[in-house]
PDB file of N, CA and C in Angstrom:
ATOM      1  N   UNK E 511     -18.334   5.465 -41.510  1.00  0.00           N
ATOM      2  CA  UNK E 511     -17.457   6.068 -40.217  1.00  0.00           C
ATOM      3  C   UNK E 511     -18.956   4.681 -39.418  1.00  0.00           C
ATOM      4  N   UNK E 512     -18.263   4.649 -37.824  1.00  0.00           N
ATOM      5  CA  UNK E 512     -19.639   4.036 -37.020  1.00  0.00           C
ATOM      6  C   UNK E 512     -20.733   4.871 -37.252  1.00  0.00           C
ATOM      7  N   UNK E 513     -20.623   6.189 -36.859  1.00  0.00           N
ATOM      8  CA  UNK E 513     -21.685   7.413 -36.214  1.00  0.00           C
ATOM      9  C   UNK E 513     -22.579   6.946 -37.140  1.00  0.00           C
ATOM     10  N   UNK E 514     -22.464   6.696 -38.825  1.00  0.00           N
ATOM     11  CA  UNK E 514     -23.198   6.733 -39.805  1.00  0.00           C
ATOM     12  C   UNK E 514     -23.418   5.365 -40.114  1.00  0.00           C
ATOM     13  N   UNK E 515     -22.987   4.627 -39.933  1.00  0.00           N
ATOM     14  CA  UNK E 515     -23.339   3.125 -39.744  1.00  0.00           C
ATOM     15  C   UNK E 515     -23.961   2.525 -38.397  1.00  0.00           C
ATOM     16  N   UNK E 516     -24.680   3.321 -37.841  1.00  0.00           N
ATOM     17  CA  UNK E 516     -25.916   3.566 -36.299  1.00  0.00           C
ATOM     18  C   UNK E 516     -26.826   3.856 -36.141  1.00  0.00           C
ATOM     19  N   UNK E 517     -26.374   4.799 -37.692  1.00  0.00           N
ATOM     20  CA  UNK E 517     -28.321   5.519 -38.186  1.00  0.00           C
ATOM     21  C   UNK E 517     -29.127   4.276 -38.874  1.00  0.00           C
ATOM     22  N   UNK E 518     -28.217   3.549 -39.016  1.00  0.00           N
ATOM     23  CA  UNK E 518     -28.893   2.719 -39.907  1.00  0.00           C
ATOM     24  C   UNK E 518     -30.211   1.830 -39.194  1.00  0.00           C
ATOM     25  N   UNK E 519     -31.728   1.311 -40.020  1.00  0.00           N
ATOM     26  CA  UNK E 519     -32.917   1.305 -39.211  1.00  0.00           C
ATOM     27  C   UNK E 519     -32.615  -0.282 -38.326  1.00  0.00           C
ATOM     28  N   UNK E 520     -32.578  -0.110 -36.948  1.00  0.00           N
ATOM     29  CA  UNK E 520     -32.586  -1.144 -36.262  1.00  0.00           C
ATOM     30  C   UNK E 520     -30.996  -1.997 -36.130  1.00  0.00           C
ATOM     31  N   UNK E 521     -30.044  -0.693 -36.351  1.00  0.00           N
ATOM     32  CA  UNK E 521     -28.414  -1.183 -35.644  1.00  0.00           C
ATOM     33  C   UNK E 521     -28.401  -0.993 -34.536  1.00  0.00           C
ATOM     34  N   UNK E 522     -28.474   0.422 -34.542  1.00  0.00           N
ATOM     35  CA  UNK E 522     -28.049   0.262 -33.000  1.00  0.00           C
ATOM     36  C   UNK E 522     -29.393  -0.637 -31.768  1.00  0.00           C
ATOM     37  N   UNK E 523     -30.677  -0.503 -31.750  1.00  0.00           N
ATOM     38  CA  UNK E 523     -31.042  -1.748 -31.273  1.00  0.00           C
ATOM     39  C   UNK E 523     -30.889  -3.226 -31.445  1.00  0.00           C
ATOM     40  N   UNK E 524     -30.137  -3.694 -32.115  1.00  0.00           N
ATOM     41  CA  UNK E 524     -29.299  -4.581 -32.390  1.00  0.00           C
ATOM     42  C   UNK E 524     -27.729  -5.063 -31.233  1.00  0.00           C
ATOM     43  N   UNK E 525     -27.683  -4.026 -31.764  1.00  0.00           N
ATOM     44  CA  UNK E 525     -26.556  -3.632 -30.451  1.00  0.00           C
ATOM     45  C   UNK E 525     -26.083  -3.714 -30.021  1.00  0.00           C
ATOM     46  N   UNK E 526     -27.398  -3.142 -29.271  1.00  0.00           N
ATOM     47  CA  UNK E 526     -27.341  -2.829 -27.268  1.00  0.00           C
ATOM     48  C   UNK E 526     -27.777  -4.858 -27.483  1.00  0.00           C
ATOM     49  N   UNK E 527     -29.229  -5.204 -28.244  1.00  0.00           N
ATOM     50  CA  UNK E 527     -29.330  -6.204 -28.255  1.00  0.00           C
ATOM     51  C   UNK E 527     -28.452  -6.893 -27.671  1.00  0.00           C
ATOM     52  N   UNK E 528     -27.491  -7.010 -28.231  1.00  0.00           N
ATOM     53  CA  UNK E 528     -26.069  -8.838 -29.037  1.00  0.00           C
ATOM     54  C   UNK E 528     -25.587  -8.484 -27.646  1.00  0.00           C
ATOM     55  N   UNK E 529     -24.706  -7.291 -26.939  1.00  0.00           N
ATOM     56  CA  UNK E 529     -23.711  -7.253 -26.408  1.00  0.00           C
ATOM     57  C   UNK E 529     -25.152  -7.111 -24.306  1.00  0.00           C
ATOM     58  N   UNK E 530     -26.249  -7.038 -24.420  1.00  0.00           N
ATOM     59  CA  UNK E 530     -26.349  -7.452 -23.503  1.00  0.00           C
ATOM     60  C   UNK E 530     -27.351  -6.122 -22.452  1.00  0.00           C
ATOM     61  N   UNK E 531     -27.518  -4.646 -23.507  1.00  0.00           N
ATOM     62  CA  UNK E 531     -27.240  -3.597 -22.779  1.00  0.00           C
ATOM     63  C   UNK E 531     -28.778  -3.006 -23.235  1.00  0.00           C
ATOM     64  N   UNK E 532     -30.257  -3.476 -22.816  1.00  0.00           N
ATOM     65  CA  UNK E 532     -31.474  -3.081 -23.344  1.00  0.00           C
ATOM     66  C   UNK E 532     -31.406  -1.883 -22.014  1.00  0.00           C
ATOM     67  N   UNK E 533     -30.950  -2.308 -21.230  1.00  0.00           N
ATOM     68  CA  UNK E 533     -31.534  -0.993 -20.141  1.00  0.00           C
ATOM     69  C   UNK E 533     -31.504   0.619 -20.801  1.00  0.00           C
ATOM     70  N   UNK E 534     -30.246   0.923 -21.019  1.00  0.00           N
ATOM     71  CA  UNK E 534     -29.763   1.772 -22.311  1.00  0.00           C
ATOM     72  C   UNK E 534     -30.503   2.294 -23.131  1.00  0.00           C
ATOM     73  N   UNK E 535     -31.149   1.021 -23.825  1.00  0.00           N
ATOM     74  CA  UNK E 535     -31.501   1.322 -25.775  1.00  0.00           C
ATOM     75  C   UNK E 535     -32.804   1.521 -25.621  1.00  0.00           C
ATOM     76  N   UNK E 536     -33.581   1.186 -23.823  1.00  0.00           N
ATOM     77  CA  UNK E 536     -35.069   1.771 -24.066  1.00  0.00           C
ATOM     78  C   UNK E 536     -34.681   2.442 -22.530  1.00  0.00           C
ATOM     79  N   UNK E 537     -33.975   3.300 -21.894  1.00  0.00           N
ATOM     80  CA  UNK E 537     -34.395   4.125 -21.179  1.00  0.00           C
ATOM     81  C   UNK E 537     -34.803   5.627 -22.217  1.00  0.00           C
ATOM     82  N   UNK E 538     -35.488   6.409 -21.997  1.00  0.00           N
ATOM     83  CA  UNK E 538     -36.062   7.904 -22.129  1.00  0.00           C
ATOM     84  C   UNK E 538     -34.929   8.751 -22.373  1.00  0.00           C
ATOM     85  N   UNK E 539     -34.754   9.503 -22.961  1.00  0.00           N
ATOM     86  CA  UNK E 539     -34.268   9.943 -23.256  1.00  0.00           C
ATOM     87  C   UNK E 539     -33.434  11.394 -21.726  1.00  0.00           C
ATOM     88  N   UNK E 540     -33.847  11.946 -20.924  1.00  0.00           N
ATOM     89  CA  UNK E 540     -33.685  12.150 -19.170  1.00  0.00           C
ATOM     90  C   UNK E 540     -32.159  10.741 -19.003  1.00  0.00           C
ATOM     91  N   UNK E 541     -33.598   9.756 -18.997  1.00  0.00           N
ATOM     92  CA  UNK E 541     -32.125   8.529 -18.209  1.00  0.00           C
ATOM     93  C   UNK E 541     -31.167   8.658 -19.196  1.00  0.00           C
ATOM     94  N   UNK E 542     -31.002   8.628 -19.909  1.00  0.00           N
ATOM     95  CA  UNK E 542     -29.760   7.685 -20.891  1.00  0.00           C
ATOM     96  C   UNK E 542     -28.332   9.407 -20.657  1.00  0.00           C
ATOM     97  N   UNK E 543     -29.223  10.409 -20.273  1.00  0.00           N
ATOM     98  CA  UNK E 543     -28.417  11.668 -19.999  1.00  0.00           C
ATOM     99  C   UNK E 543     -27.831  11.089 -19.059  1.00  0.00           C
ATOM    100  N   UNK E 544     -29.245  10.811 -17.439  1.00  0.00           N
ATOM    101  CA  UNK E 544     -28.315  10.303 -16.058  1.00  0.00           C
ATOM    102  C   UNK E 544     -27.263   9.157 -16.164  1.00  0.00           C
ATOM    103  N   UNK E 545     -27.117   8.286 -17.095  1.00  0.00           N
ATOM    104  CA  UNK E 545     -26.713   7.342 -16.994  1.00  0.00           C
ATOM    105  C   UNK E 545     -24.868   7.641 -17.553  1.00  0.00           C
ATOM    106  N   UNK E 546     -25.249   8.571 -18.721  1.00  0.00           N
ATOM    107  CA  UNK E 546     -23.897   9.196 -19.277  1.00  0.00           C
ATOM    108  C   UNK E 546     -23.068  10.377 -18.075  1.00  0.00           C
ATOM    109  N   UNK E 547     -24.266  10.333 -17.943  1.00  0.00           N
ATOM    110  CA  UNK E 547     -23.311  12.039 -16.131  1.00  0.00           C
ATOM    111  C   UNK E 547     -23.124  10.867 -15.683  1.00  0.00           C
ATOM    112  N   UNK E 548     -23.501   9.274 -14.825  1.00  0.00           N
ATOM    113  CA  UNK E 548     -23.388   8.891 -14.045  1.00  0.00           C
ATOM    114  C   UNK E 548     -21.550   8.644 -14.279  1.00  0.00           C
ATOM    115  N   UNK E 549     -21.813   8.183 -15.641  1.00  0.00           N
ATOM    116  CA  UNK E 549     -20.239   7.355 -16.035  1.00  0.00           C
ATOM    117  C   UNK E 549     -19.033   7.877 -16.110  1.00  0.00           C
ATOM    118  N   UNK E 550     -19.627   9.341 -16.330  1.00  0.00           N
ATOM    119  CA  UNK E 550     -18.694  10.675 -16.246  1.00  0.00           C
ATOM    120  C   UNK E 550     -17.930  10.659 -15.567  1.00  0.00           C
ATOM    121  N   UNK E 551     -19.178  10.672 -14.062  1.00  0.00           N
ATOM    122  CA  UNK E 551     -18.524  10.996 -12.938  1.00  0.00           C
ATOM    123  C   UNK E 551     -17.881   9.641 -12.474  1.00  0.00           C
ATOM    124  N   UNK E 552     -18.629   8.282 -12.439  1.00  0.00           N
ATOM    125  CA  UNK E 552     -17.902   7.617 -11.964  1.00  0.00           C
ATOM    126  C   UNK E 552     -15.914   7.570 -12.421  1.00  0.00           C
ATOM    127  N   UNK E 553     -15.337   8.035 -12.610  1.00  0.00           N
ATOM    128  CA  UNK E 553     -14.561   8.108 -14.307  1.00  0.00           C
ATOM    129  C   UNK E 553     -13.394   9.236 -12.713  1.00  0.00           C
ATOM    130  N   UNK E 554     -14.681   9.923 -12.210  1.00  0.00           N
ATOM    131  CA  UNK E 554     -13.842  10.798 -11.340  1.00  0.00           C
ATOM    132  C   UNK E 554     -13.527  10.349  -9.726  1.00  0.00           C
ATOM    133  N   UNK E 555     -13.698   9.736  -9.543  1.00  0.00           N
ATOM    134  CA  UNK E 555     -13.771   8.548  -8.002  1.00  0.00           C
ATOM    135  C   UNK E 555     -12.925   8.048  -8.096  1.00  0.00           C
ATOM    136  N   UNK E 556     -12.675   8.660  -7.027  1.00  0.00           N
ATOM    137  CA  UNK E 556     -11.206   8.021  -6.315  1.00  0.00           C
ATOM    138  C   UNK E 556     -11.604   6.767  -5.135  1.00  0.00           C
ATOM    139  N   UNK E 557     -11.807   5.762  -5.250  1.00  0.00           N
ATOM    140  CA  UNK E 557     -12.266   4.664  -4.633  1.00  0.00           C
ATOM    141  C   UNK E 557     -11.410   4.502  -3.078  1.00  0.00           C
ATOM    142  N   UNK E 558     -10.499   4.427  -3.755  1.00  0.00           N
ATOM    143  CA  UNK E 558      -9.602   4.424  -1.936  1.00  0.00           C
ATOM    144  C   UNK E 558      -9.842   5.629  -0.567  1.00  0.00           C
ATOM    145  N   UNK E 559     -10.941   6.465  -0.947  1.00  0.00           N
ATOM    146  CA  UNK E 559     -11.375   7.464  -0.634  1.00  0.00           C
ATOM    147  C   UNK E 559     -12.323   6.559   0.220  1.00  0.00           C
ATOM    148  N   UNK E 560     -13.124   6.089  -0.614  1.00  0.00           N
ATOM    149  CA  UNK E 560     -14.160   4.764   0.367  1.00  0.00           C
ATOM    150  C   UNK E 560     -14.192   4.890   1.630  1.00  0.00           C
ATOM    151  N   UNK E 561     -15.061   4.966   2.572  1.00  0.00           N
ATOM    152  CA  UNK E 561     -14.392   5.024   4.112  1.00  0.00           C
ATOM    153  C   UNK E 561     -15.571   4.179   4.773  1.00  0.00           C
ATOM    154  N   UNK E 562     -16.589   3.201   4.193  1.00  0.00           N
ATOM    155  CA  UNK E 562     -17.602   2.674   4.390  1.00  0.00           C
ATOM    156  C   UNK E 562     -17.387   0.541   3.752  1.00  0.00           C
ATOM    157  N   UNK E 563     -18.149   0.646   4.914  1.00  0.00           N
ATOM    158  CA  UNK E 563     -18.197  -1.320   3.883  1.00  0.00           C
ATOM    159  C   UNK E 563     -19.241  -0.778   2.819  1.00  0.00           C
ATOM    160  N   UNK E 564     -18.580  -1.766   2.429  1.00  0.00           N
ATOM    161  CA  UNK E 564     -19.096  -1.751   0.340  1.00  0.00           C
ATOM    162  C   UNK E 564     -19.443  -3.047   0.446  1.00  0.00           C
ATOM    163  N   UNK E 565     -20.559  -3.569  -0.055  1.00  0.00           N
ATOM    164  CA  UNK E 565     -21.149  -4.684  -0.854  1.00  0.00           C
ATOM    165  C   UNK E 565     -21.274  -5.088  -2.425  1.00  0.00           C
ATOM    166  N   UNK E 566     -20.298  -5.051  -3.485  1.00  0.00           N
ATOM    167  CA  UNK E 566     -20.575  -5.609  -4.887  1.00  0.00           C
ATOM    168  C   UNK E 566     -21.426  -6.785  -5.197  1.00  0.00           C
ATOM    169  N   UNK E 567     -21.691  -6.151  -5.586  1.00  0.00           N
ATOM    170  CA  UNK E 567     -23.160  -7.591  -6.264  1.00  0.00           C
ATOM    171  C   UNK E 567     -22.869  -7.408  -7.797  1.00  0.00           C
ATOM    172  N   UNK E 568     -22.031  -8.720  -8.078  1.00  0.00           N
ATOM    173  CA  UNK E 568     -21.585  -8.354  -9.533  1.00  0.00           C
ATOM    174  C   UNK E 568     -22.511  -9.635 -10.275  1.00  0.00           C
ATOM    175  N   UNK E 569     -23.007  -9.803 -11.884  1.00  0.00           N
ATOM    176  CA  UNK E 569     -23.293 -10.326 -13.026  1.00  0.00           C
ATOM    177  C   UNK E 569     -21.585 -10.896 -13.487  1.00  0.00           C
ATOM    178  N   UNK E 570     -20.882 -11.985 -13.674  1.00  0.00           N
ATOM    179  CA  UNK E 570     -19.814 -12.995 -13.986  1.00  0.00           C
ATOM    180  C   UNK E 570     -20.156 -12.697 -14.945  1.00  0.00           C
ATOM    181  N   UNK E 571     -20.800 -13.179 -16.016  1.00  0.00           N
ATOM    182  CA  UNK E 571     -20.785 -12.402 -17.682  1.00  0.00           C
ATOM    183  C   UNK E 571     -21.156 -11.399 -17.567  1.00  0.00           C
ATOM    184  N   UNK E 572     -20.956  -9.818 -17.084  1.00  0.00           N
ATOM    185  CA  UNK E 572     -21.444  -9.140 -17.911  1.00  0.00           C
ATOM    186  C   UNK E 572     -20.456  -8.121 -18.487  1.00  0.00           C
ATOM    187  N   UNK E 573     -21.352  -7.846 -19.609  1.00  0.00           N
ATOM    188  CA  UNK E 573     -20.874  -8.042 -21.278  1.00  0.00           C
ATOM    189  C   UNK E 573     -21.078  -6.251 -20.910  1.00  0.00           C
ATOM    190  N   UNK E 574     -21.724  -5.053 -19.669  1.00  0.00           N
ATOM    191  CA  UNK E 574     -22.271  -4.101 -19.839  1.00  0.00           C
ATOM    192  C   UNK E 574     -20.452  -3.159 -18.541  1.00  0.00           C
ATOM    193  N   UNK E 575     -20.465  -4.308 -17.868  1.00  0.00           N
ATOM    194  CA  UNK E 575     -19.433  -3.999 -16.647  1.00  0.00           C
ATOM    195  C   UNK E 575     -18.813  -4.935 -16.092  1.00  0.00           C
ATOM    196  N   UNK E 576     -17.554  -5.428 -17.124  1.00  0.00           N
ATOM    197  CA  UNK E 576     -17.173  -6.489 -16.704  1.00  0.00           C
ATOM    198  C   UNK E 576     -16.539  -6.830 -15.393  1.00  0.00           C
ATOM    199  N   UNK E 577     -16.365  -7.936 -14.658  1.00  0.00           N
ATOM    200  CA  UNK E 577     -15.926  -8.370 -14.096  1.00  0.00           C
ATOM    201  C   UNK E 577     -14.982  -8.078 -13.634  1.00  0.00           C
ATOM    202  N   UNK E 578     -13.740  -8.002 -14.181  1.00  0.00           N
ATOM    203  CA  UNK E 578     -12.978  -7.414 -14.149  1.00  0.00           C
ATOM    204  C   UNK E 578     -12.569  -5.741 -13.161  1.00  0.00           C
ATOM    205  N   UNK E 579     -13.999  -4.771 -13.731  1.00  0.00           N
ATOM    206  CA  UNK E 579     -14.834  -3.949 -13.070  1.00  0.00           C
ATOM    207  C   UNK E 579     -14.473  -3.646 -11.348  1.00  0.00           C
ATOM    208  N   UNK E 580     -15.264  -5.063 -11.954  1.00  0.00           N
ATOM    209  CA  UNK E 580     -16.040  -4.662 -10.164  1.00  0.00           C
ATOM    210  C   UNK E 580     -15.006  -5.644  -9.206  1.00  0.00           C
ATOM    211  N   UNK E 581     -13.708  -6.416  -9.929  1.00  0.00           N
ATOM    212  CA  UNK E 581     -12.609  -6.779  -8.980  1.00  0.00           C
ATOM    213  C   UNK E 581     -11.425  -5.942  -8.523  1.00  0.00           C
ATOM    214  N   UNK E 582     -11.667  -4.769  -9.492  1.00  0.00           N
ATOM    215  CA  UNK E 582     -10.611  -3.606  -9.361  1.00  0.00           C
ATOM    216  C   UNK E 582     -11.168  -2.668  -7.858  1.00  0.00           C
ATOM    217  N   UNK E 583     -11.835  -2.271  -8.376  1.00  0.00           N
ATOM    218  CA  UNK E 583     -13.427  -1.776  -7.483  1.00  0.00           C
ATOM    219  C   UNK E 583     -13.021  -2.692  -5.942  1.00  0.00           C
ATOM    220  N   UNK E 584     -13.259  -3.811  -6.050  1.00  0.00           N
ATOM    221  CA  UNK E 584     -12.962  -4.582  -4.544  1.00  0.00           C
ATOM    222  C   UNK E 584     -11.772  -4.647  -4.131  1.00  0.00           C
ATOM    223  N   UNK E 585     -10.114  -4.471  -5.231  1.00  0.00           N
ATOM    224  CA  UNK E 585      -9.024  -4.040  -4.629  1.00  0.00           C
ATOM    225  C   UNK E 585      -9.231  -2.409  -4.261  1.00  0.00           C
ATOM    226  N   UNK E 586     -10.253  -1.500  -4.549  1.00  0.00           N
ATOM    227  CA  UNK E 586      -9.793  -0.202  -3.840  1.00  0.00           C
ATOM    228  C   UNK E 586     -10.499  -0.238  -3.153  1.00  0.00           C
ATOM    229  N   UNK E 587     -11.749  -0.228  -3.024  1.00  0.00           N
ATOM    230  CA  UNK E 587     -12.208   0.234  -2.281  1.00  0.00           C
ATOM    231  C   UNK E 587     -12.113  -1.053  -0.438  1.00  0.00           C
ATOM    232  N   UNK E 588     -11.340  -0.471   0.785  1.00  0.00           N
ATOM    233  CA  UNK E 588     -10.771  -1.139   2.231  1.00  0.00           C
ATOM    234  C   UNK E 588     -12.307  -1.340   1.961  1.00  0.00           C
ATOM    235  N   UNK E 589     -12.904  -2.261   3.002  1.00  0.00           N
ATOM    236  CA  UNK E 589     -14.259  -2.721   3.481  1.00  0.00           C
ATOM    237  C   UNK E 589     -15.355  -3.300   2.510  1.00  0.00           C
ATOM    238  N   UNK E 590     -14.970  -3.457   1.250  1.00  0.00           N
ATOM    239  CA  UNK E 590     -15.585  -3.756   0.115  1.00  0.00           C
ATOM    240  C   UNK E 590     -15.821  -6.124   0.534  1.00  0.00           C
ATOM    241  N   UNK E 591     -15.966  -6.279  -0.080  1.00  0.00           N
ATOM    242  CA  UNK E 591     -16.887  -7.151  -0.544  1.00  0.00           C
ATOM    243  C   UNK E 591     -17.424  -7.702  -1.793  1.00  0.00           C
ATOM    244  N   UNK E 592     -16.328  -8.349  -2.482  1.00  0.00           N
ATOM    245  CA  UNK E 592     -17.724  -9.046  -4.281  1.00  0.00           C
ATOM    246  C   UNK E 592     -18.184  -9.683  -4.042  1.00  0.00           C
ATOM    247  N   UNK E 593     -19.762 -10.285  -4.124  1.00  0.00           N
ATOM    248  CA  UNK E 593     -19.970 -11.436  -4.843  1.00  0.00           C
ATOM    249  C   UNK E 593     -20.228 -11.228  -6.019  1.00  0.00           C
ATOM    250  N   UNK E 594     -19.879 -12.310  -6.668  1.00  0.00           N
ATOM    251  CA  UNK E 594     -20.201 -13.056  -7.799  1.00  0.00           C
ATOM    252  C   UNK E 594     -20.705 -13.716  -8.248  1.00  0.00           C
ATOM    253  N   UNK E 595     -22.129 -13.440  -9.197  1.00  0.00           N
ATOM    254  CA  UNK E 595     -23.616 -13.996  -9.475  1.00  0.00           C
ATOM    255  C   UNK E 595     -23.372 -14.932 -10.681  1.00  0.00           C
ATOM    256  N   UNK E 596     -23.327 -16.250 -10.532  1.00  0.00           N
ATOM    257  CA  UNK E 596     -22.988 -16.793 -11.342  1.00  0.00           C
ATOM    258  C   UNK E 596     -23.440 -17.371 -12.704  1.00  0.00           C
ATOM    259  N   UNK E 597     -22.999 -17.280 -13.538  1.00  0.00           N
ATOM    260  CA  UNK E 597     -24.006 -17.299 -15.403  1.00  0.00           C
ATOM    261  C   UNK E 597     -24.846 -15.887 -14.798  1.00  0.00           C
ATOM    262  N   UNK E 598     -24.787 -14.743 -14.166  1.00  0.00           N
ATOM    263  CA  UNK E 598     -25.363 -13.377 -15.059  1.00  0.00           C
ATOM    264  C   UNK E 598     -25.120 -12.289 -15.057  1.00  0.00           C
ATOM    265  N   UNK E 599     -25.349 -11.645 -15.657  1.00  0.00           N
ATOM    266  CA  UNK E 599     -24.875 -10.458 -17.239  1.00  0.00           C
ATOM    267  C   UNK E 599     -25.470  -9.469 -15.591  1.00  0.00           C
ATOM    268  N   UNK E 600     -25.612  -8.651 -16.598  1.00  0.00           N
ATOM    269  CA  UNK E 600     -25.785  -6.979 -15.907  1.00  0.00           C
ATOM    270  C   UNK E 600     -27.120  -6.576 -14.699  1.00  0.00           C
ATOM    271  N   UNK E 601     -27.695  -7.112 -15.300  1.00  0.00           N
ATOM    272  CA  UNK E 601     -28.785  -7.290 -14.139  1.00  0.00           C
ATOM    273  C   UNK E 601     -29.985  -8.611 -12.868  1.00  0.00           C
ATOM    274  N   UNK E 602     -28.180  -9.012 -12.269  1.00  0.00           N
ATOM    275  CA  UNK E 602     -28.519  -9.673 -11.831  1.00  0.00           C
ATOM    276  C   UNK E 602     -30.160 -10.039 -10.586  1.00  0.00           C
ATOM    277  N   UNK E 603     -30.012  -9.073 -10.301  1.00  0.00           N
ATOM    278  CA  UNK E 603     -31.024  -8.293  -9.527  1.00  0.00           C
ATOM    279  C   UNK E 603     -31.818  -9.425 -10.134  1.00  0.00           C
ATOM    280  N   UNK E 604     -32.509  -9.235 -11.494  1.00  0.00           N
ATOM    281  CA  UNK E 604     -33.488  -9.406 -12.504  1.00  0.00           C
ATOM    282  C   UNK E 604     -33.434 -10.950 -12.834  1.00  0.00           C
ATOM    283  N   UNK E 605     -32.430 -11.507 -13.392  1.00  0.00           N
ATOM    284  CA  UNK E 605     -32.625 -12.977 -14.110  1.00  0.00           C
ATOM    285  C   UNK E 605     -32.130 -13.931 -11.615  1.00  0.00           C
ATOM    286  N   UNK E 606     -31.271 -13.542 -11.675  1.00  0.00           N
ATOM    287  CA  UNK E 606     -30.766 -14.465 -10.652  1.00  0.00           C
ATOM    288  C   UNK E 606     -31.617 -13.485  -8.799  1.00  0.00           C
ATOM    289  N   UNK E 607     -33.224 -13.440  -8.374  1.00  0.00           N
ATOM    290  CA  UNK E 607     -33.432 -12.394  -7.724  1.00  0.00           C
ATOM    291  C   UNK E 607     -33.110 -12.850  -6.499  1.00  0.00           C
ATOM    292  N   UNK E 608     -33.258 -14.171  -6.737  1.00  0.00           N
ATOM    293  CA  UNK E 608     -32.966 -15.165  -5.204  1.00  0.00           C
ATOM    294  C   UNK E 608     -31.712 -14.903  -4.835  1.00  0.00           C
ATOM    295  N   UNK E 609     -30.523 -15.520  -5.423  1.00  0.00           N
ATOM    296  CA  UNK E 609     -29.240 -15.447  -4.693  1.00  0.00           C
ATOM    297  C   UNK E 609     -28.952 -13.805  -4.240  1.00  0.00           C
ATOM    298  N   UNK E 610     -29.763 -13.067  -5.530  1.00  0.00           N
ATOM    299  CA  UNK E 610     -28.437 -11.344  -4.717  1.00  0.00           C
ATOM    300  C   UNK E 610     -29.724 -11.581  -3.655  1.00  0.00           C
ATOM    301  N   UNK E 611     -31.360 -12.019  -3.375  1.00  0.00           N
ATOM    302  CA  UNK E 611     -31.702 -11.232  -1.730  1.00  0.00           C
ATOM    303  C   UNK E 611     -31.417 -11.942  -0.735  1.00  0.00           C
ATOM    304  N   UNK E 612     -30.546 -13.833  -0.687  1.00  0.00           N
ATOM    305  CA  UNK E 612     -29.906 -13.667   0.253  1.00  0.00           C
ATOM    306  C   UNK E 612     -28.602 -13.177  -0.250  1.00  0.00           C
ATOM    307  N   UNK E 613     -27.958 -12.528  -0.806  1.00  0.00           N
ATOM    308  CA  UNK E 613     -26.504 -11.539  -0.270  1.00  0.00           C
ATOM    309  C   UNK E 613     -27.159 -10.371   0.771  1.00  0.00           C
ATOM    310  N   UNK E 614     -28.392  -9.654   0.049  1.00  0.00           N
ATOM    311  CA  UNK E 614     -28.670  -8.747   1.631  1.00  0.00           C
ATOM    312  C   UNK E 614     -29.522  -9.064   2.449  1.00  0.00           C
ATOM    313  N   UNK E 615     -29.795 -10.176   2.762  1.00  0.00           N
ATOM    314  CA  UNK E 615     -30.783 -10.887   3.284  1.00  0.00           C
ATOM    315  C   UNK E 615     -29.260 -10.523   4.266  1.00  0.00           C
ATOM    316  N   UNK E 616     -28.048 -11.182   4.030  1.00  0.00           N
ATOM    317  CA  UNK E 616     -26.772 -12.328   5.487  1.00  0.00           C
ATOM    318  C   UNK E 616     -26.298 -10.669   5.066  1.00  0.00           C
ATOM    319  N   UNK E 617     -25.935  -9.692   4.607  1.00  0.00           N
ATOM    320  CA  UNK E 617     -25.902  -8.548   5.484  1.00  0.00           C
ATOM    321  C   UNK E 617     -26.404  -7.695   6.126  1.00  0.00           C
ATOM    322  N   UNK E 618     -27.982  -7.783   6.188  1.00  0.00           N
ATOM    323  CA  UNK E 618     -28.896  -7.280   7.019  1.00  0.00           C
ATOM    324  C   UNK E 618     -28.477  -8.009   8.532  1.00  0.00           C
ATOM    325  N   UNK E 619     -27.837  -9.275   8.351  1.00  0.00           N
ATOM    326  CA  UNK E 619     -29.037 -10.044   9.801  1.00  0.00           C
ATOM    327  C   UNK E 619     -27.215  -9.520  10.312  1.00  0.00           C
TER     328      UNK E 619
END
């Protein structure tokens, strides 16, 4: 089974590295629980009820939370704007810092 396979030393770390989601693998047990709780809560959100301007910043090549999810959020949240960072994955704030900063500064001005 998949669970038995994931107990082989190093397999879980390799899996997370391959899919580009090391933040979960490297997180403390409390942070992992927090991430799991957030994902479970996210499933219950009715995004059509969000009544504030929202800026979504998404990595074009995000394999953790695909761009398709960002597009759905953008469609459901009125007054939202989706910024897609080219050649970025799950954490463009770390890999494409200037582009993210430019987006944020454009919002603040």
